[in-house]
Every structure is written in structure tokens, then in C-alpha cells.
mmCIF file of C-alpha atoms in Angstrom:
data_model
loop_
_atom_site.group_PDB
_atom_site.id
_atom_site.type_symbol
_atom_site.label_atom_id
_atom_site.label_comp_id
_atom_site.label_asym_id
_atom_site.label_seq_id
_atom_site.Cartn_x
_atom_site.Cartn_y
_atom_site.Cartn_z
ATOM 1 C CA UNK N 1 -0.129 0.205 0.177
ATOM 2 C CA UNK N 2 1.335 3.548 -0.764
ATOM 3 C CA UNK N 3 1.436 5.545 2.185
ATOM 4 C CA UNK N 4 2.189 8.886 1.179
ATOM 5 C CA UNK N 5 2.811 11.570 3.868
ATOM 6 C CA UNK N 6 2.362 15.482 4.497
ATOM 7 C CA UNK N 7 4.872 16.080 7.278
ATOM 8 C CA UNK N 8 3.397 19.770 8.207
ATOM 9 C CA UNK N 9 1.081 21.170 10.929
ATOM 10 C CA UNK N 10 0.095 24.162 11.898
ATOM 11 C CA UNK N 11 1.043 23.592 15.763
ATOM 12 C CA UNK N 12 3.183 21.072 17.547
ATOM 13 C CA UNK N 13 0.953 19.017 19.819
ATOM 14 C CA UNK N 14 2.548 18.438 23.445
ATOM 15 C CA UNK N 15 2.830 14.746 23.205
ATOM 16 C CA UNK N 16 3.950 14.586 19.605
ATOM 17 C CA UNK N 17 7.323 13.404 18.701
ATOM 18 C CA UNK N 18 6.676 12.659 14.579
ATOM 19 C CA UNK N 19 8.240 13.298 11.864
ATOM 20 C CA UNK N 20 6.748 17.049 11.567
ATOM 21 C CA UNK N 21 7.027 20.885 10.804
ATOM 22 C CA UNK N 22 5.359 23.703 11.541
ATOM 23 C CA UNK N 23 6.410 26.277 9.101
ATOM 24 C CA UNK N 24 5.348 29.879 8.260
ATOM 25 C CA UNK N 25 4.209 28.786 4.263
ATOM 26 C CA UNK N 26 4.111 25.693 2.684
ATOM 27 C CA UNK N 27 5.498 25.222 -1.300
ATOM 28 C CA UNK N 28 2.693 22.828 -1.951
ATOM 29 C CA UNK N 29 3.402 22.643 -5.514
ATOM 30 C CA UNK N 30 7.016 21.661 -4.942
ATOM 31 C CA UNK N 31 5.772 19.303 -2.236
ATOM 32 C CA UNK N 32 2.984 17.789 -4.705
ATOM 33 C CA UNK N 33 5.543 17.300 -7.376
ATOM 34 C CA UNK N 34 7.400 15.355 -5.033
ATOM 35 C CA UNK N 35 5.390 13.186 -4.113
ATOM 36 C CA UNK N 36 4.213 12.321 -7.223
ATOM 37 C CA UNK N 37 7.649 12.021 -8.750
ATOM 38 C CA UNK N 38 8.472 9.266 -5.750
ATOM 39 C CA UNK N 39 4.985 7.991 -5.921
ATOM 40 C CA UNK N 40 5.990 6.885 -9.565
ATOM 41 C CA UNK N 41 9.893 5.999 -9.153
ATOM 42 C CA UNK N 42 9.011 3.169 -6.090
ATOM 43 C CA UNK N 43 6.044 1.912 -7.941
ATOM 44 C CA UNK N 44 8.094 1.113 -10.927
ATOM 45 C CA UNK N 45 11.126 -0.179 -9.074
ATOM 46 C CA UNK N 46 9.007 -2.539 -7.170
ATOM 47 C CA UNK N 47 6.821 -3.593 -10.304
ATOM 48 C CA UNK N 48 3.552 -4.395 -8.290
ATOM 49 C CA UNK N 49 0.711 -4.573 -10.881
ATOM 50 C CA UNK N 50 -2.392 -4.158 -8.560
ATOM 51 C CA UNK N 51 -2.738 -1.231 -5.711
ATOM 52 C CA UNK N 52 -5.872 -2.292 -3.181
ATOM 53 C CA UNK N 53 -5.418 0.806 -0.812
ATOM 54 C CA UNK N 54 -3.490 4.425 -0.243
ATOM 55 C CA UNK N 55 -2.976 5.739 2.961
ATOM 56 C CA UNK N 56 -2.218 9.591 3.424
ATOM 57 C CA UNK N 57 -0.393 10.733 6.760
ATOM 58 C CA UNK N 58 1.095 12.823 8.328
ATOM 59 C CA UNK N 59 1.915 15.510 9.721
ATOM 60 C CA UNK N 60 -1.927 16.278 9.349
ATOM 61 C CA UNK N 61 -2.693 15.493 5.024
ATOM 62 C CA UNK N 62 -5.688 17.199 5.880
ATOM 63 C CA UNK N 63 -3.792 20.769 5.664
ATOM 64 C CA UNK N 64 -2.964 19.127 1.667
ATOM 65 C CA UNK N 65 -5.518 20.641 -0.724
ATOM 66 C CA UNK N 66 -7.513 17.529 -2.776
ATOM 67 C CA UNK N 67 -5.543 18.715 -5.579
ATOM 68 C CA UNK N 68 -2.108 17.733 -3.987
ATOM 69 C CA UNK N 69 -4.212 14.118 -3.463
ATOM 70 C CA UNK N 70 -5.718 13.954 -6.360
ATOM 71 C CA UNK N 71 -2.196 13.951 -8.399
ATOM 72 C CA UNK N 72 -0.738 11.527 -5.777
ATOM 73 C CA UNK N 73 -3.946 9.183 -6.980
ATOM 74 C CA UNK N 74 -3.317 9.937 -10.478
ATOM 75 C CA UNK N 75 0.028 8.860 -10.441
ATOM 76 C CA UNK N 76 -0.327 5.567 -8.666
ATOM 77 C CA UNK N 77 -3.329 4.954 -11.410
ATOM 78 C CA UNK N 78 -0.522 5.496 -13.690
ATOM 79 C CA UNK N 79 2.260 3.185 -12.725
ATOM 80 C CA UNK N 80 -0.509 0.263 -11.494
ATOM 81 C CA UNK N 81 -3.754 -0.820 -11.841
ATOM 82 C CA UNK N 82 -5.821 1.222 -9.185
ATOM 83 C CA UNK N 83 -8.298 -1.531 -8.470
ATOM 84 C CA UNK N 84 -11.892 0.220 -8.333
ATOM 85 C CA UNK N 85 -12.780 -0.982 -5.009
ATOM 86 C CA UNK N 86 -9.396 -0.011 -3.263
ATOM 87 C CA UNK N 87 -9.707 1.373 0.219
ATOM 88 C CA UNK N 88 -8.045 5.464 -0.008
ATOM 89 C CA UNK N 89 -7.307 6.850 3.796
ATOM 90 C CA UNK N 90 -6.674 10.184 4.516
ATOM 91 C CA UNK N 91 -5.569 10.996 8.219
ATOM 92 C CA UNK N 92 -7.341 14.418 8.941
ATOM 93 C CA UNK N 93 -7.747 16.681 12.116
ATOM 94 C CA UNK N 94 -11.123 18.272 13.331
ATOM 95 C CA UNK N 95 -9.458 21.619 12.982
ATOM 96 C CA UNK N 96 -8.710 21.449 9.156
ATOM 97 C CA UNK N 97 -11.933 19.227 7.890
ATOM 98 C CA UNK N 98 -15.006 20.984 7.546
ATOM 99 C CA UNK N 99 -17.905 20.074 4.996
ATOM 100 C CA UNK N 100 -15.908 21.699 1.829
ATOM 101 C CA UNK N 101 -12.773 20.703 2.188
ATOM 102 C CA UNK N 102 -14.057 17.045 3.082
ATOM 103 C CA UNK N 103 -16.206 17.396 -0.062
ATOM 104 C CA UNK N 104 -12.927 18.303 -2.027
ATOM 105 C CA UNK N 105 -11.278 15.248 -0.641
ATOM 106 C CA UNK N 106 -13.957 12.991 -1.783
ATOM 107 C CA UNK N 107 -14.149 13.953 -4.955
ATOM 108 C CA UNK N 108 -9.973 13.660 -5.820
ATOM 109 C CA UNK N 109 -10.644 10.319 -4.432
ATOM 110 C CA UNK N 110 -10.586 9.402 -0.968
ATOM 111 C CA UNK N 111 -13.246 7.000 0.102
ATOM 112 C CA UNK N 112 -12.420 6.730 3.977
ATOM 113 C CA UNK N 113 -11.181 8.912 6.510
ATOM 114 C CA UNK N 114 -9.446 8.887 9.820
ATOM 115 C CA UNK N 115 -10.178 11.693 12.487
ATOM 116 C CA UNK N 116 -7.833 12.647 15.599
ATOM 117 C CA UNK N 117 -10.267 13.449 17.493
ATOM 118 C CA UNK N 118 -8.407 12.340 20.355
ATOM 119 C CA UNK N 119 -10.489 13.214 22.969
ATOM 120 C CA UNK N 120 -13.608 14.564 23.693
ATOM 121 C CA UNK N 121 -13.315 16.396 26.590
ATOM 122 C CA UNK N 122 -12.099 20.421 26.248
ATOM 123 C CA UNK N 123 -9.740 20.017 29.595
ATOM 124 C CA UNK N 124 -8.000 16.841 28.001
ATOM 125 C CA UNK N 125 -7.410 18.407 24.485
ATOM 126 C CA UNK N 126 -6.050 21.768 26.159
ATOM 127 C CA UNK N 127 -3.283 19.418 28.100
ATOM 128 C CA UNK N 128 -2.483 17.441 24.606
ATOM 129 C CA UNK N 129 -2.095 20.669 22.795
ATOM 130 C CA UNK N 130 -4.758 19.857 20.456
ATOM 131 C CA UNK N 131 -5.851 22.909 18.113
ATOM 132 C CA UNK N 132 -9.637 22.041 18.254
ATOM 133 C CA UNK N 133 -12.428 21.461 20.616
ATOM 134 C CA UNK N 134 -14.535 18.918 21.706
ATOM 135 C CA UNK N 135 -17.382 20.664 20.161
ATOM 136 C CA UNK N 136 -15.249 21.309 16.430
ATOM 137 C CA UNK N 137 -14.374 17.380 16.675
ATOM 138 C CA UNK N 138 -17.986 16.467 17.019
ATOM 139 C CA UNK N 139 -19.026 18.444 14.147
ATOM 140 C CA UNK N 140 -15.981 17.265 11.599
ATOM 141 C CA UNK N 141 -17.199 13.626 12.993
ATOM 142 C CA UNK N 142 -20.619 14.725 11.424
ATOM 143 C CA UNK N 143 -19.006 16.043 8.869
ATOM 144 C CA UNK N 144 -17.301 12.829 7.854
ATOM 145 C CA UNK N 145 -20.057 10.420 7.910
ATOM 146 C CA UNK N 146 -21.986 12.410 6.109
ATOM 147 C CA UNK N 147 -19.789 12.030 3.234
ATOM 148 C CA UNK N 148 -18.513 9.240 4.082
ATOM 149 C CA UNK N 149 -21.012 6.838 5.669
ATOM 150 C CA UNK N 150 -19.369 3.584 7.335
ATOM 151 C CA UNK N 151 -16.144 4.499 6.259
ATOM 152 C CA UNK N 152 -15.280 6.934 9.112
ATOM 153 C CA UNK N 153 -12.796 6.261 11.806
ATOM 154 C CA UNK N 154 -11.946 8.104 14.827
ATOM 155 C CA UNK N 155 -9.216 8.062 16.896
ATOM 156 C CA UNK N 156 -9.055 8.501 20.608
ATOM 157 C CA UNK N 157 -6.147 8.292 23.107
ATOM 158 C CA UNK N 158 -6.171 6.865 26.906
ATOM 159 C CA UNK N 159 -3.799 6.852 29.759
ATOM 160 C CA UNK N 160 -3.534 10.771 30.072
ATOM 161 C CA UNK N 161 -1.822 12.424 33.106
ATOM 162 C CA UNK N 162 -4.163 12.335 35.626
ATOM 163 C CA UNK N 163 -6.955 10.719 33.610
ATOM 164 C CA UNK N 164 -9.250 8.858 35.798
ATOM 165 C CA UNK N 165 -10.477 4.963 34.458
ATOM 166 C CA UNK N 166 -14.442 7.149 35.077
ATOM 167 C CA UNK N 167 -13.371 9.706 32.958
ATOM 168 C CA UNK N 168 -12.130 7.399 29.940
ATOM 169 C CA UNK N 169 -15.225 5.449 30.186
ATOM 170 C CA UNK N 170 -17.026 8.308 29.874
ATOM 171 C CA UNK N 171 -15.096 9.663 26.997
ATOM 172 C CA UNK N 172 -15.670 6.582 24.969
ATOM 173 C CA UNK N 173 -19.116 6.355 25.704
ATOM 174 C CA UNK N 174 -19.549 9.793 24.191
ATOM 175 C CA UNK N 175 -17.131 8.387 21.563
ATOM 176 C CA UNK N 176 -19.235 5.567 20.925
ATOM 177 C CA UNK N 177 -22.871 7.510 20.596
ATOM 178 C CA UNK N 178 -20.593 9.537 17.724
ATOM 179 C CA UNK N 179 -19.033 7.456 15.987
ATOM 180 C CA UNK N 180 -19.454 5.233 13.089
ATOM 181 C CA UNK N 181 -18.007 1.358 12.496
ATOM 182 C CA UNK N 182 -14.483 1.821 13.161
ATOM 183 C CA UNK N 183 -12.577 2.577 16.209
ATOM 184 C CA UNK N 184 -8.510 3.382 16.789
ATOM 185 C CA UNK N 185 -7.541 3.782 20.448
ATOM 186 C CA UNK N 186 -4.035 4.248 21.420
ATOM 187 C CA UNK N 187 -2.669 4.625 24.785
ATOM 188 C CA UNK N 188 -0.252 7.957 25.508
ATOM 189 C CA UNK N 189 3.065 7.012 25.248
ATOM 190 C CA UNK N 190 5.650 9.939 26.701
ATOM 191 C CA UNK N 191 8.494 10.632 24.250
ATOM 192 C CA UNK N 192 11.499 12.135 25.126
ATOM 193 C CA UNK N 193 11.469 16.012 23.486
ATOM 194 C CA UNK N 194 7.785 16.502 24.277
ATOM 195 C CA UNK N 195 6.066 19.015 26.215
ATOM 196 C CA UNK N 196 4.158 16.686 28.122
ATOM 197 C CA UNK N 197 7.004 14.071 28.923
ATOM 198 C CA UNK N 198 9.227 17.357 30.605
ATOM 199 C CA UNK N 199 5.315 18.270 32.428
ATOM 200 C CA UNK N 200 4.946 14.621 33.969
ATOM 201 C CA UNK N 201 9.152 13.822 34.387
ATOM 202 C CA UNK N 202 9.388 17.118 36.347
ATOM 203 C CA UNK N 203 6.465 16.320 38.569
ATOM 204 C CA UNK N 204 4.247 18.964 37.512
ATOM 205 C CA UNK N 205 1.346 16.138 35.895
ATOM 206 C CA UNK N 206 0.955 12.604 37.320
ATOM 207 C CA UNK N 207 1.600 9.557 35.404
ATOM 208 C CA UNK N 208 -0.910 6.708 35.077
ATOM 209 C CA UNK N 209 -0.067 3.567 36.720
ATOM 210 C CA UNK N 210 0.722 -0.078 34.637
ATOM 211 C CA UNK N 211 -2.621 -1.525 36.452
ATOM 212 C CA UNK N 212 -4.846 1.999 35.654
ATOM 213 C CA UNK N 213 -3.728 1.548 31.658
ATOM 214 C CA UNK N 214 -4.392 -2.233 31.850
ATOM 215 C CA UNK N 215 -7.860 -1.717 33.023
ATOM 216 C CA UNK N 216 -9.112 1.430 30.976
ATOM 217 C CA UNK N 217 -7.763 -1.093 27.731
ATOM 218 C CA UNK N 218 -9.752 -4.248 29.151
ATOM 219 C CA UNK N 219 -12.599 -1.284 29.817
ATOM 220 C CA UNK N 220 -12.413 0.100 26.476
ATOM 221 C CA UNK N 221 -12.500 -3.408 25.197
ATOM 222 C CA UNK N 222 -15.247 -4.810 26.544
ATOM 223 C CA UNK N 223 -17.290 -1.888 25.734
ATOM 224 C CA UNK N 224 -16.392 -2.034 22.178
ATOM 225 C CA UNK N 225 -17.247 -5.734 21.478
ATOM 226 C CA UNK N 226 -20.323 -5.309 23.811
ATOM 227 C CA UNK N 227 -21.330 -2.384 21.391
ATOM 228 C CA UNK N 228 -20.646 -4.927 18.347
ATOM 229 C CA UNK N 229 -17.228 -4.289 17.524
ATOM 230 C CA UNK N 230 -14.634 -6.993 16.394
ATOM 231 C CA UNK N 231 -11.014 -6.355 18.218
ATOM 232 C CA UNK N 232 -9.542 -7.425 15.038
ATOM 233 C CA UNK N 233 -5.662 -5.487 15.542
ATOM 234 C CA UNK N 234 -4.371 -4.444 18.920
ATOM 235 C CA UNK N 235 -5.627 -0.755 18.900
ATOM 236 C CA UNK N 236 -8.091 -1.516 16.219
ATOM 237 C CA UNK N 237 -12.200 -2.215 16.664
ATOM 238 C CA UNK N 238 -14.868 -2.605 13.522
ATOM 239 C CA UNK N 239 -18.110 -3.582 12.975
ATOM 240 C CA UNK N 240 -19.882 -4.434 9.786
ATOM 241 C CA UNK N 241 -16.258 -4.360 8.146
ATOM 242 C CA UNK N 242 -14.051 -7.119 6.805
ATOM 243 C CA UNK N 243 -10.682 -6.008 8.258
ATOM 244 C CA UNK N 244 -7.337 -7.963 6.492
ATOM 245 C CA UNK N 245 -3.856 -7.563 8.025
ATOM 246 C CA UNK N 246 -1.796 -5.341 6.449
ATOM 247 C CA UNK N 247 1.649 -6.771 5.970
ATOM 248 C CA UNK N 248 3.185 -4.544 3.373
ATOM 249 C CA UNK N 249 4.729 -2.279 7.091
ATOM 250 C CA UNK N 250 6.935 0.108 4.668
ATOM 251 C CA UNK N 251 8.877 -2.932 3.099
ATOM 252 C CA UNK N 252 9.825 -2.940 -0.204
ATOM 253 C CA UNK N 253 11.145 -5.763 -2.784
ATOM 254 C CA UNK N 254 13.189 -3.681 -5.622
ATOM 255 C CA UNK N 255 11.763 -6.041 -8.334
ATOM 256 C CA UNK N 256 12.771 -3.184 -10.830
ATOM 257 C CA UNK N 257 16.425 -3.086 -10.194
ATOM 258 C CA UNK N 258 16.537 -7.443 -10.348
ATOM 259 C CA UNK N 259 15.959 -7.512 -6.349
ATOM 260 C CA UNK N 260 14.097 -10.226 -4.761
ATOM 261 C CA UNK N 261 14.596 -9.201 -1.029
ATOM 262 C CA UNK N 262 12.701 -7.637 0.830
ATOM 263 C CA UNK N 263 14.086 -4.640 2.146
ATOM 264 C CA UNK N 264 13.888 -2.115 5.414
ATOM 265 C CA UNK N 265 14.623 1.383 4.173
ATOM 266 C CA UNK N 266 14.616 4.850 6.044
ATOM 267 C CA UNK N 267 13.443 8.180 4.279
ATOM 268 C CA UNK N 268 14.612 11.449 4.717
ATOM 269 C CA UNK N 269 12.719 13.114 7.304
ATOM 270 C CA UNK N 270 13.210 16.965 6.184
ATOM 271 C CA UNK N 271 11.088 18.073 3.602
ATOM 272 C CA UNK N 272 13.508 20.423 1.671
ATOM 273 C CA UNK N 273 16.068 17.771 1.758
ATOM 274 C CA UNK N 274 13.774 14.749 0.712
ATOM 275 C CA UNK N 275 12.615 17.054 -1.953
ATOM 276 C CA UNK N 276 16.175 17.785 -3.264
ATOM 277 C CA UNK N 277 16.633 13.889 -3.459
ATOM 278 C CA UNK N 278 13.070 12.835 -5.255
ATOM 279 C CA UNK N 279 14.530 15.648 -7.947
ATOM 280 C CA UNK N 280 18.205 14.361 -8.049
ATOM 281 C CA UNK N 281 17.084 10.696 -7.791
ATOM 282 C CA UNK N 282 13.655 9.893 -7.982
ATOM 283 C CA UNK N 283 12.923 9.048 -4.570
ATOM 284 C CA UNK N 284 14.074 9.868 -0.776
ATOM 285 C CA UNK N 285 15.029 6.664 0.384
ATOM 286 C CA UNK N 286 18.504 7.454 2.577
ATOM 287 C CA UNK N 287 19.047 3.934 3.583
ATOM 288 C CA UNK N 288 18.444 0.022 2.470
ATOM 289 C CA UNK N 289 18.445 -2.868 4.444
ATOM 290 C CA UNK N 290 17.750 -6.008 3.259
ATOM 291 C CA UNK N 291 16.534 -8.392 6.204
ATOM 292 C CA UNK N 292 17.677 -11.283 6.750
ATOM 293 C CA UNK N 293 14.915 -15.128 7.024
ATOM 294 C CA UNK N 294 15.106 -14.189 10.603
ATOM 295 C CA UNK N 295 14.466 -11.209 10.870
ATOM 296 C CA UNK N 296 11.467 -11.478 8.137
ATOM 297 C CA UNK N 297 10.200 -14.306 10.498
ATOM 298 C CA UNK N 298 10.502 -11.857 13.583
ATOM 299 C CA UNK N 299 8.625 -8.979 11.886
ATOM 300 C CA UNK N 300 5.912 -11.585 10.546
ATOM 301 C CA UNK N 301 5.139 -12.734 14.099
ATOM 302 C CA UNK N 302 5.014 -9.219 15.543
ATOM 303 C CA UNK N 303 2.986 -7.818 12.992
ATOM 304 C CA UNK N 304 0.697 -11.327 12.867
ATOM 305 C CA UNK N 305 0.093 -11.423 16.688
ATOM 306 C CA UNK N 306 -0.605 -6.983 16.366
ATOM 307 C CA UNK N 307 -4.082 -9.395 15.032
ATOM 308 C CA UNK N 308 -6.902 -11.426 16.102
ATOM 309 C CA UNK N 309 -6.291 -13.622 13.231
ATOM 310 C CA UNK N 310 -2.569 -14.143 14.359
ATOM 311 C CA UNK N 311 -0.255 -15.606 12.052
ATOM 312 C CA UNK N 312 -1.346 -18.476 9.866
ATOM 313 C CA UNK N 313 0.172 -21.705 8.670
ATOM 314 C CA UNK N 314 -0.134 -20.291 5.508
ATOM 315 C CA UNK N 315 1.558 -17.195 5.779
ATOM 316 C CA UNK N 316 3.910 -18.700 8.158
ATOM 317 C CA UNK N 317 5.006 -21.577 5.325
ATOM 318 C CA UNK N 318 5.348 -19.097 2.809
ATOM 319 C CA UNK N 319 8.291 -17.097 4.958
ATOM 320 C CA UNK N 320 9.929 -20.758 6.734
ATOM 321 C CA UNK N 321 8.792 -23.659 4.547
ATOM 322 C CA UNK N 322 10.944 -26.121 6.358
ATOM 323 C CA UNK N 323 9.939 -25.238 9.970
ATOM 324 C CA UNK N 324 6.277 -24.771 10.718
ATOM 325 C CA UNK N 325 4.834 -22.773 13.818
ATOM 326 C CA UNK N 326 3.661 -26.155 15.473
ATOM 327 C CA UNK N 327 8.129 -27.202 15.749
ATOM 328 C CA UNK N 328 8.476 -23.670 16.895
ATOM 329 C CA UNK N 329 6.309 -22.946 19.168
ATOM 330 C CA UNK N 330 4.583 -26.475 19.962
ATOM 331 C CA UNK N 331 7.259 -27.265 21.716
ATOM 332 C CA UNK N 332 7.751 -26.380 25.772
ATOM 333 C CA UNK N 333 9.057 -23.133 26.083
ATOM 334 C CA UNK N 334 7.425 -19.612 26.706
ATOM 335 C CA UNK N 335 5.105 -19.974 23.777
ATOM 336 C CA UNK N 336 3.641 -23.563 25.124
ATOM 337 C CA UNK N 337 3.747 -21.486 28.967
ATOM 338 C CA UNK N 338 1.380 -18.773 27.629
ATOM 339 C CA UNK N 339 -0.928 -21.070 26.801
ATOM 340 C CA UNK N 340 -1.087 -22.740 30.025
ATOM 341 C CA UNK N 341 -1.774 -19.152 31.192
ATOM 342 C CA UNK N 342 -4.791 -18.743 28.638
ATOM 343 C CA UNK N 343 -2.689 -15.545 26.761
ATOM 344 C CA UNK N 344 -2.029 -17.619 23.420
ATOM 345 C CA UNK N 345 -3.214 -19.996 21.303
ATOM 346 C CA UNK N 346 -1.962 -22.653 19.145
ATOM 347 C CA UNK N 347 -4.326 -24.483 16.851
ATOM 348 C CA UNK N 348 -5.440 -25.397 13.171
ATOM 349 C CA UNK N 349 -6.025 -21.472 12.387
ATOM 350 C CA UNK N 350 -2.077 -20.711 13.548
ATOM 351 C CA UNK N 351 -0.762 -18.936 16.321
ATOM 352 C CA UNK N 352 -2.970 -15.877 17.733
ATOM 353 C CA UNK N 353 -3.312 -13.781 21.562
ATOM 354 C CA UNK N 354 -6.319 -14.394 23.672
ATOM 355 C CA UNK N 355 -8.355 -10.865 24.012
ATOM 356 C CA UNK N 356 -6.136 -11.063 26.941
ATOM 357 C CA UNK N 357 -3.288 -11.512 25.421
ATOM 358 C CA UNK N 358 -3.577 -8.314 23.274
ATOM 359 C CA UNK N 359 -3.373 -5.607 25.690
ATOM 360 C CA UNK N 360 -0.311 -7.740 27.225
ATOM 361 C CA UNK N 361 1.514 -8.192 23.337
ATOM 362 C CA UNK N 362 4.497 -5.912 24.179
ATOM 363 C CA UNK N 363 5.616 -7.995 27.228
ATOM 364 C CA UNK N 364 4.510 -11.506 25.555
ATOM 365 C CA UNK N 365 6.783 -10.683 22.556
ATOM 366 C CA UNK N 366 10.283 -10.969 23.603
ATOM 367 C CA UNK N 367 10.098 -14.130 24.890
ATOM 368 C CA UNK N 368 8.174 -15.751 21.749
ATOM 369 C CA UNK N 369 11.221 -13.845 19.972
ATOM 370 C CA UNK N 370 13.903 -15.254 21.864
ATOM 371 C CA UNK N 371 12.502 -19.494 21.844
ATOM 372 C CA UNK N 372 11.961 -18.725 17.515
ATOM 373 C CA UNK N 373 15.867 -17.616 17.488
ATOM 374 C CA UNK N 374 16.768 -20.603 19.616
ATOM 375 C CA UNK N 375 15.206 -22.611 16.353
#
């Protein structure tokens, strides 16, 4: 799935350390040209024949014009077959998600919107340094649902400094009354270099305990499942839609250059430098790292276990034809222990976490990876 990025924001939120830039003015024509050229180059190098999803991320991609989105989609369609049913998702902030703008994105080819609501409480939004209010978030979601019915997702944050379990449950209840058929829940991570982390680590704000965080996650899971949502991935819940896991995860096979090995690619982050590299080389890839067979298995395991389907025998067999899931994880060891504790399942469907295990995935993975490495 191509994932074009719009790296600019109007302000920096207090918790965010993503690759984003707040600048007085953006040369959108230059960024558009860079995105179009890089899209063409990478699709040519990959020799991908058919595209089934495109994801516009950021930064704040809803600050880009619909013209830029349309140009990138035209580049995708010109370099590969963009299927009629392809899912084209754009991340939007409520402060840049008015009805006319969203209608422009729809006309450009976007058919799914992911709205960064984060909270429906004004005090929490101020703490997070968000640009919008709860009322603006509600209006943005309503506008999005009017244009993208059944294809609007809400993003919410939990584990804020000073946030109680009760406040989180109330906020989620409010979101359930507003949302469409998809919700993404993310635990707030205190990132070094952010304003919010400095306040918490300096003692000005209280950090939630691990017990409270786990309780918030399980409370949310119970509420969403009771409301008819499928917990299909660690952070994601959906109803009435199928949600197959995406295996791409920023990986690349340069078949157009005669390559057949899966690579991890590191992009140039700073926009001006990225644009210069795109102009000179056609893309802004700063570094390419070929993944070993073991690294590919480790990645497949870590990503597969994030989903309720887990990693299937078929998928594992594609990467490891000579060493089955049963041979690696059916023997006595960490995986067996986790199965006995009710956090992991290994059966005819493959290897997957239970609902309770999904909440603990980060602590389960190291032992499973060690068991894989020993084989």
C-alpha cells in the first residue's frame, strides 16, 4: 500500500514527536511534485501490478489541498492498476476537516477518513495541545460521516496524565454515541523531547500506573465488543466490515532493479532535503537494509500477533517452508507457558493472542522472539 506523507502541521501537540514541521508557508506545488515523482519511482522499482489501498498520513494530510491528493492518486493509477474497490484513506484533524474541504477530498478519490479526535473533553484537549475543541471534533465527525458513511474512523487517546478510569469510560461512551463503524485506541506514550513528557517527568503532572492503563484498555475492549465491534488488531475495532491485516508495513522488494530480497527503507525526514533527493534521484530513500530470513520471520510474528487472526500456518509457511509454527512454538518453552496461562493459542488456525493476551502483547513478544531465535 503506498503511504504518501504530508509532514506539515499548523502547531505541535504537546505529546507528539512524529516527523512533522510547523513552517510559515508551504510550497505545496513543490511538495506535490515530489510526492508524485516518488510515487512513480517506487511503484516502478517495486513492479507492483495492482494497488488495493492507499493511505495519506502525516503530519496533517488534511492540510494538503484536494488537488495534491488527486495528483498522487493519478500517479498511482498511472504506474499500477488502482482497483475500483481500493481503499483510499486520509488522516484528518478536526480543525482542517470542514465539509467543503472533505467534499474536495472525496472528489479527489478519498473514500475513507480517519479523524484525529483524540478526546471529547476540552480540558484533555488543552492538555494535549490540540488545536480543536470537543465541539469542533463532533462537527468534523458528523461532516465526515455525511460524506463517508460507514467509512469514518475515530482515533482516541487514553492514559493521559491525571486521567481516571471513570473519565476514560465516560469519554469512550460519548465517542460511541458519535462514531461510525471503526475506532482506533492508542495509549499515550510519553516521548522524550515533548512538552508533556517534560511536565510528567518533572513532577508537574501525574503519570497513570500500569494497572490503571491495563484496566482502561480492558474496559474499552469490553465496551466496544458489547457495542458490536470486532477487536481485529491491538489498537483497532470495527463492525460490519472485514479488516484483513496489512503485511506491507513499509517494506519493499526492488524487483525493478533485479532485487528479490525484502528491504527496510529509511526515508529522508526533513522536507526540503527530501525534495532535493527526489528531484535528483526520483525518491527520498536515505538507507536500504536487506532483511534476513530470521528478521522476516520476527517481523511476521510481531505484526501477525497484533491481529485477532494471528499468524496463520499458510502465512508462516510462505516465509518458513522447512520449519512449521508447531515445530517452533508447539515445543515446551515460552509459547507453551503462555498458552497454559490463557494468553496465547496455537491450533489449526495458527498462532494468535487471546483477547486478554492482546493487551499484554508487548510483554509477550520478547520471550516468543527468543524462542524463535533458538530454533
